[in-house]
Coordinates of C-alpha atoms in Angstrom, one line a residue:
M1 CA 67.3 18.6 31.3
N2 CA 69.1 15.4 31.2
E3 CA 66.5 14.0 33.9
E4 CA 64.4 14.6 31.0
N5 CA 66.1 13.2 28.4
N6 CA 66.4 10.0 30.8
E7 CA 63.7 9.2 30.2
L8 CA 62.7 9.8 26.2
L9 CA 65.5 7.3 25.8
A10 CA 64.5 4.8 27.9
A11 CA 61.0 5.3 26.1
L12 CA 62.8 4.7 22.9
D13 CA 64.5 2.4 24.6
A14 CA 61.5 0.5 25.4
A15 CA 59.5 1.4 21.8
T16 CA 62.4 -1.5 20.4
D17 CA 61.1 -4.0 22.8
I18 CA 57.9 -3.8 21.2
K19 CA 58.1 -7.4 19.5
V20 CA 54.8 -8.0 17.0
G21 CA 52.5 -10.8 18.3
D22 CA 52.9 -9.1 21.3
V23 CA 50.0 -8.0 23.9
V24 CA 50.4 -4.2 24.9
K25 CA 47.8 -1.8 26.8
G26 CA 46.6 1.3 24.3
E27 CA 45.3 4.9 25.2
I28 CA 42.5 6.0 22.5
L29 CA 44.3 9.4 21.6
V30 CA 42.0 10.5 18.9
F31 CA 40.3 9.1 15.6
D32 CA 41.6 10.3 12.2
D33 CA 39.0 10.9 9.1
Q34 CA 39.6 7.5 7.9
R35 CA 37.6 6.1 11.3
Q36 CA 40.8 4.8 12.5
A37 CA 42.1 5.3 16.7
I38 CA 45.2 6.5 17.3
V39 CA 46.1 4.9 19.8
G40 CA 49.1 5.3 22.6
I41 CA 51.0 1.5 24.2
E42 CA 51.7 2.0 27.1
G43 CA 55.0 2.4 28.7
T44 CA 56.3 3.3 25.1
G45 CA 55.7 7.2 24.9
V46 CA 54.9 5.6 21.4
E47 CA 51.5 5.9 18.8
G48 CA 49.8 2.8 17.8
V49 CA 47.1 2.4 15.0
I50 CA 43.5 0.6 15.1
P51 CA 42.0 0.3 11.6
A52 CA 38.6 -0.5 11.7
R53 CA 38.8 -3.7 9.9
E54 CA 40.9 -4.3 12.9
Y55 CA 38.7 -3.7 15.6
S56 CA 36.2 -6.1 15.8
S57 CA 35.2 -9.0 13.8
K58 CA 31.1 -8.5 13.7
P59 CA 31.1 -6.7 10.1
D60 CA 28.9 -4.1 11.4
A61 CA 30.8 -2.9 14.4
D62 CA 31.2 0.8 14.9
M63 CA 35.1 1.6 17.1
T64 CA 33.8 5.2 16.4
A65 CA 29.9 5.2 18.1
E66 CA 31.4 2.2 20.7
L67 CA 34.3 3.8 22.3
K68 CA 35.8 7.5 23.4
V69 CA 38.9 9.6 24.2
G70 CA 40.4 7.9 26.8
D71 CA 39.3 4.7 26.0
V72 CA 41.8 1.9 27.2
L73 CA 42.2 -1.9 26.0
D74 CA 43.6 -4.9 24.9
L75 CA 45.6 -4.8 21.8
V76 CA 48.7 -7.4 19.6
V77 CA 51.1 -6.3 17.3
I78 CA 50.8 -7.1 14.0
R79 CA 54.1 -4.8 12.2
K80 CA 55.4 -1.8 13.0
I81 CA 54.9 1.2 10.8
G82 CA 57.9 3.3 9.7
S83 CA 61.7 2.5 10.6
D84 CA 62.5 5.2 12.9
K85 CA 61.7 4.9 16.5
E86 CA 61.2 8.8 16.9
G87 CA 58.1 9.0 14.2
G88 CA 57.4 5.0 14.0
S89 CA 54.3 3.9 15.2
Y90 CA 52.4 0.0 15.4
L91 CA 49.2 -1.3 13.5
L92 CA 47.4 -2.9 16.5
S93 CA 44.7 -5.9 16.0
K94 CA 41.6 -5.8 18.9
K95 CA 40.1 -8.4 16.8
R96 CA 42.6 -10.7 16.7
L97 CA 43.7 -10.6 20.4
E98 CA 39.9 -11.7 20.9
A99 CA 40.3 -14.1 18.2
R100 CA 44.4 -16.2 19.5
L101 CA 42.5 -16.0 23.5
A102 CA 39.1 -17.4 21.7
W103 CA 41.8 -20.3 19.8
D104 CA 43.8 -20.3 23.6
K105 CA 40.2 -20.9 25.0
I106 CA 39.0 -23.6 21.9
E107 CA 42.7 -26.1 22.7
K108 CA 41.8 -26.4 26.2
D109 CA 39.1 -26.6 27.0
H110 CA 37.6 -28.9 23.7
K111 CA 39.8 -32.1 21.5
P112 CA 38.0 -33.6 18.2
G113 CA 35.2 -34.8 19.6
D114 CA 33.3 -32.6 21.6
V115 CA 29.8 -30.8 19.8
L116 CA 29.3 -27.3 20.1
E117 CA 26.2 -25.7 19.5
V118 CA 27.4 -22.7 16.7
P119 CA 26.0 -20.3 14.2
V120 CA 25.9 -20.3 11.1
I121 CA 27.3 -17.2 9.5
Q122 CA 27.6 -17.6 6.0
A123 CA 27.4 -20.6 3.4
V124 CA 30.2 -20.5 0.3
R125 CA 30.5 -23.4 -2.4
G126 CA 32.6 -25.2 -0.4
G127 CA 30.1 -25.8 3.3
L128 CA 29.1 -23.8 6.2
V129 CA 30.8 -20.6 7.6
V130 CA 30.3 -20.9 11.0
D131 CA 31.0 -18.3 14.5
A132 CA 32.7 -20.8 16.9
G133 CA 34.4 -18.4 18.6
V134 CA 36.2 -18.6 15.7
R135 CA 35.7 -19.3 12.3
G136 CA 35.0 -22.9 12.0
F137 CA 33.8 -24.3 8.9
I138 CA 31.9 -27.3 8.3
P139 CA 32.3 -29.1 4.7
A140 CA 29.5 -29.9 2.5
S141 CA 30.5 -33.5 3.0
M142 CA 29.7 -33.3 6.4
I143 CA 26.4 -31.1 6.5
E144 CA 24.5 -34.0 6.6
N145 CA 24.1 -37.4 5.9
R146 CA 22.4 -36.7 2.0
F147 CA 22.9 -34.7 -0.9
V148 CA 22.1 -31.4 -0.1
S149 CA 21.9 -29.0 -2.5
D150 CA 20.6 -25.3 -1.3
L151 CA 23.5 -24.4 1.6
N152 CA 22.0 -20.9 2.0
Q153 CA 18.8 -23.4 4.0
Y154 CA 21.5 -23.2 7.0
K155 CA 22.8 -19.1 7.1
G156 CA 20.4 -18.2 10.6
Q157 CA 20.9 -21.5 12.0
T158 CA 22.4 -22.9 15.6
V159 CA 23.9 -26.5 14.4
R160 CA 25.3 -28.8 16.6
A161 CA 28.3 -29.8 15.2
Q162 CA 31.5 -32.5 16.2
I163 CA 35.0 -30.8 16.4
V164 CA 37.1 -32.9 13.3
E165 CA 40.1 -31.0 13.5
I166 CA 41.8 -28.1 15.4
D167 CA 44.7 -26.5 14.9
P168 CA 45.3 -22.8 16.0
A169 CA 48.5 -22.3 14.2
D170 CA 46.4 -21.8 10.9
N171 CA 43.8 -21.2 12.8
R172 CA 41.6 -23.9 11.3
L173 CA 38.8 -25.7 12.9
I174 CA 36.9 -28.5 10.9
L175 CA 33.3 -29.5 12.2
S176 CA 31.0 -32.5 11.3
R177 CA 27.7 -32.1 11.8
R178 CA 26.8 -35.0 9.7
A179 CA 28.9 -36.9 13.0
V180 CA 26.2 -35.7 15.7
I181 CA 22.9 -36.9 12.8
D182 CA 24.6 -40.0 12.4
A183 CA 25.4 -40.3 15.7
E184 CA 21.7 -38.8 17.3
R185 CA 20.3 -41.8 14.9
S186 CA 21.9 -44.7 16.2
E187 CA 21.1 -44.2 19.2
A188 CA 17.2 -43.1 17.9
I189 CA 17.0 -46.1 15.7
E190 CA 17.4 -48.4 19.4
K191 CA 15.3 -46.7 20.5
V192 CA 12.0 -46.5 17.4
F193 CA 13.0 -50.6 16.6
G194 CA 13.3 -51.3 20.1
T195 CA 9.1 -49.6 20.6
L196 CA 7.7 -50.2 17.4
N197 CA 5.7 -53.4 15.9
E198 CA 3.7 -54.0 12.2
G199 CA 0.5 -52.9 13.1
D200 CA 0.9 -50.4 15.9
V201 CA -0.5 -47.2 14.6
V202 CA 1.9 -43.4 15.6
E203 CA 2.0 -40.2 14.6
G204 CA 4.5 -38.7 12.5
K205 CA 5.7 -34.9 11.1
V206 CA 6.5 -35.8 7.3
A207 CA 10.3 -34.9 6.4
R208 CA 10.4 -34.9 3.0
M209 CA 9.1 -35.6 -0.2
T210 CA 10.1 -37.4 -3.3
D211 CA 8.0 -39.3 -6.4
F212 CA 7.5 -42.5 -5.1
G213 CA 6.9 -41.6 -1.5
A214 CA 7.2 -39.1 1.8
F215 CA 9.4 -39.7 4.6
V216 CA 6.8 -40.0 7.8
D217 CA 10.0 -38.4 11.1
L218 CA 9.5 -40.9 13.5
G219 CA 11.7 -39.5 16.2
G220 CA 15.0 -39.6 14.6
V221 CA 14.6 -42.1 11.8
D222 CA 12.6 -41.7 8.4
G223 CA 9.8 -44.2 7.1
L224 CA 8.3 -44.2 3.5
V225 CA 5.1 -43.9 2.7
H226 CA 5.2 -45.0 -0.5
V227 CA 2.7 -43.6 -3.2
S228 CA 0.4 -46.3 -3.3
E229 CA -0.6 -46.4 0.4
I230 CA -0.9 -42.5 0.7
S231 CA -4.8 -42.7 0.2
Y232 CA -7.3 -45.4 -1.1
D233 CA -7.8 -42.1 -4.1
R234 CA -5.3 -41.8 -6.6
V235 CA -2.7 -39.8 -5.3
S236 CA 0.1 -38.7 -8.5
K237 CA 2.6 -36.9 -7.2
P238 CA 2.8 -36.6 -2.7
A239 CA 3.1 -32.8 -3.2
D240 CA -1.0 -32.8 -4.2
V241 CA -2.1 -34.3 -1.4
L242 CA 1.1 -33.8 1.7
K243 CA 3.3 -30.3 2.4
A244 CA 6.3 -30.5 4.6
G245 CA 5.8 -30.6 8.6
E246 CA 2.0 -31.8 8.2
T247 CA 1.4 -34.2 11.1
V248 CA 0.6 -37.4 10.4
K249 CA -1.1 -40.5 11.5
V250 CA 1.0 -43.8 10.0
K251 CA 0.5 -47.6 10.1
V252 CA 3.2 -49.2 10.3
L253 CA 3.2 -52.5 7.8
G254 CA 7.3 -53.7 8.1
L255 CA 10.0 -53.0 9.8
D256 CA 13.3 -54.1 9.5
K257 CA 15.9 -53.2 11.1
E258 CA 19.2 -54.4 9.3
K259 CA 19.1 -52.2 6.3
Q260 CA 17.3 -49.5 9.0
R261 CA 14.0 -49.2 7.0
I262 CA 10.1 -49.0 8.2
S263 CA 7.6 -49.1 5.3
L264 CA 4.5 -47.3 6.4
S265 CA 1.1 -46.5 5.0
I266 CA -1.6 -43.7 5.7
K267 CA -4.0 -44.8 4.4
Q268 CA -4.3 -48.2 6.3
T269 CA -5.0 -45.7 9.1
Q270 CA -8.5 -44.0 7.8
P271 CA -11.5 -46.1 7.4
G272 CA -11.4 -48.2 4.7
P273 CA -14.7 -46.7 1.5
W274 CA -15.6 -51.2 1.4
E275 CA -16.4 -50.3 5.0
K276 CA -19.2 -48.1 4.3
I277 CA -19.8 -48.7 1.1
A278 CA -23.3 -51.0 2.4
T279 CA -24.9 -48.8 3.8
E280 CA -24.5 -44.9 2.5
A281 CA -25.3 -47.2 -1.6
P282 CA -27.8 -50.2 -0.5
E283 CA -29.2 -51.9 -3.9
G284 CA -30.6 -49.0 -5.6
T285 CA -29.0 -45.9 -4.7
V286 CA -28.1 -43.1 -6.9
L287 CA -24.8 -42.1 -7.5
E288 CA -22.5 -40.0 -9.4
G289 CA -19.1 -40.9 -10.5
T290 CA -15.8 -41.5 -13.2
V291 CA -15.7 -43.2 -15.7
K292 CA -11.7 -44.3 -15.3
R293 CA -11.1 -47.3 -17.5
L294 CA -12.6 -48.6 -20.5
T295 CA -13.5 -52.7 -20.9
D296 CA -14.9 -54.6 -23.7
F297 CA -17.1 -55.8 -21.7
G298 CA -17.9 -53.1 -19.2
A299 CA -16.8 -49.7 -17.4
F300 CA -15.0 -48.7 -14.2
V301 CA -16.7 -45.9 -12.7
Q302 CA -15.1 -44.4 -9.5
V303 CA -18.0 -43.5 -7.3
A304 CA -16.2 -42.9 -4.7
A305 CA -12.3 -42.7 -2.6
G306 CA -11.6 -45.9 -3.6
V307 CA -13.8 -47.6 -5.3
E308 CA -14.6 -48.8 -8.4
G309 CA -17.9 -50.2 -10.0
L310 CA -18.4 -52.4 -13.6
V311 CA -21.2 -50.8 -16.0
H312 CA -21.5 -53.7 -17.5
I313 CA -21.2 -52.9 -21.1
S314 CA -25.2 -54.6 -21.1
Q315 CA -26.3 -52.3 -18.5
I316 CA -24.8 -49.0 -20.3
S317 CA -27.5 -48.4 -22.8
H318 CA -30.6 -49.6 -23.3
K319 CA -29.8 -49.9 -26.9
H320 CA -27.4 -52.4 -28.6
V321 CA -23.9 -51.5 -27.5
E322 CA -21.1 -52.6 -30.1
S323 CA -18.3 -51.1 -27.4
P324 CA -18.0 -49.1 -24.5
A325 CA -15.5 -47.0 -26.1
E326 CA -18.7 -45.9 -28.8
V327 CA -20.6 -44.0 -25.8
L328 CA -18.5 -43.2 -23.0
K329 CA -14.8 -41.5 -22.4
S330 CA -12.4 -42.1 -19.7
G331 CA -13.1 -39.0 -17.8
E332 CA -17.1 -38.8 -18.1
T333 CA -18.7 -37.8 -14.7
V334 CA -22.2 -40.4 -15.2
K335 CA -24.6 -41.1 -12.8
V336 CA -25.4 -45.0 -11.7
K337 CA -27.7 -46.7 -10.0
V338 CA -25.8 -49.9 -7.5
L339 CA -27.3 -52.9 -9.2
S340 CA -25.7 -55.1 -5.7
V341 CA -22.7 -54.6 -3.4
D342 CA -20.1 -57.2 -2.1
P343 CA -18.1 -55.9 0.6
A344 CA -16.5 -58.5 1.3
A345 CA -15.3 -58.8 -2.5
Q346 CA -14.5 -55.9 -3.2
R347 CA -17.2 -55.4 -6.4
L348 CA -20.1 -53.0 -6.9
S349 CA -22.6 -53.3 -9.7
L350 CA -24.1 -50.4 -11.3
S351 CA -26.0 -49.6 -14.7
I352 CA -26.3 -46.0 -16.3
K353 CA -29.1 -46.9 -18.6
A354 CA -32.3 -48.2 -15.0
L355 CA -31.7 -44.1 -15.1
E356 CA -32.7 -43.8 -18.5
E357 CA -36.2 -43.8 -19.5
R358 CA -36.7 -47.7 -21.8
P359 CA -37.5 -47.1 -26.0
A360 CA -41.2 -47.6 -26.8
S361 CA -40.6 -51.1 -28.6
E362 CA -38.8 -52.4 -25.4
K363 CA -41.2 -51.2 -23.5
K364 CA -44.1 -53.5 -25.5
E365 CA -42.1 -56.4 -25.7
D366 CA -42.4 -56.4 -22.2
K367 CA -46.0 -56.1 -21.5
Q368 CA -46.6 -58.6 -23.9
T369 CA -44.1 -60.8 -22.3
D370 CA -46.0 -60.0 -19.4
N371 CA -49.0 -61.3 -20.6
K372 CA -47.5 -64.5 -21.5
Q373 CA -45.9 -65.1 -17.7
A374 CA -49.8 -63.7 -17.0
S375 CA -52.2 -66.9 -19.0
S376 CA -49.4 -69.1 -17.9
S377 CA -49.7 -68.2 -14.3
E378 CA -54.0 -69.0 -14.0
I379 CA -53.3 -71.5 -16.0
K380 CA -50.8 -73.6 -13.6
N381 CA -52.6 -71.9 -10.7
Y382 CA -56.1 -73.6 -12.6
T383 CA -54.4 -76.8 -12.1
A384 CA -53.7 -76.9 -8.9
D385 CA -57.9 -75.6 -8.4
E386 CA -59.3 -78.4 -10.7
E387 CA -61.5 -80.2 -8.1
E388 CA -63.8 -76.6 -8.2
G389 CA -65.4 -77.9 -11.8
F390 CA -63.2 -74.4 -14.2
T391 CA -62.7 -75.6 -16.9
I392 CA -59.9 -73.7 -20.2
G393 CA -63.0 -72.8 -21.8
D394 CA -64.2 -71.2 -18.7
I395 CA -61.4 -69.5 -17.7
L396 CA -60.8 -68.0 -21.8
G397 CA -64.4 -68.1 -23.3
D398 CA -65.2 -67.8 -27.0
D399 CA -60.9 -67.4 -27.5
F400 CA -60.2 -70.5 -26.2
S401 CA -62.9 -72.3 -28.5
K402 CA -61.0 -70.2 -31.5

């Protein structure tokens, strides 16, 4: 009996040695109605409790499904529940012990400036929450080297981020993704500017678009394709003809390493419209085009992407036209005939009236003109053959004497 009392007193004395923060071993005795685990603290003769929220940092972890009675766990003491020794118990945590060990590992293995690959588990108002074995945080200003309006796009991604601050006492781990991007960009700039030359044609991916152009990734460095250099056709918005992630060929127009700017062109990698207009639309060709602009002296008609020709006011109609706007309107589709083409000067002369039947009065005038020209020609020919002995009267007959 005395021996049993001594064992009980020894167990009670051991319980007094349990302090908040101690690491203990606990054997699972039972799961209660609140899905908590009741454990016996090894070597103490007293019990402790593990609430479900203190089991794992994973929100979907189920302690009752993953553990069974008799399992022994390493746990950390959070606080004491109750005041008397015999009835007292302790609040224990497996999750906090794992976090403590993770903090110890991070502090031991890493220092500010090191780069970690971490999954983004949550996007909050001020930045991104990441899992580095412990809860880490990337402030919004340290995510990109530009403003980001929607942080939710990073949720579920694994990102590379540089450690800015480690403070295990305050559970504080601050990281910067921007620092990694800036470092990678500096390296890429040296590589790109060291290999690219003006006039080079290379491939890149459309990174993002604005109203004034598209930024193309050339391997960690973005170059700008101004909206005017996207196509020979008129482009109102880059998004109308391009999409993010699309692979495109671009020509390097300019390089400015000091300002880290690269000017690019997509349209200059494609055959120029004037290069093939002479073969595809020689003089006499009938084309369909769109009236683009009206002026006092005529109408400019687009017959191909980047190719506009002029229909002079005198070539709009057989009737007298005071102003092109009287008979044509911008956006109208018309058929035109090519009168002349000069690819070098990028000039194309067109006619609408050449495809219309001439009025009878104009035909009569033309016939009279042709007759007059024929008579003059005959007289000229006669003059040239004067030695043959023919007279003007012989040629014109009675009409001449009258």
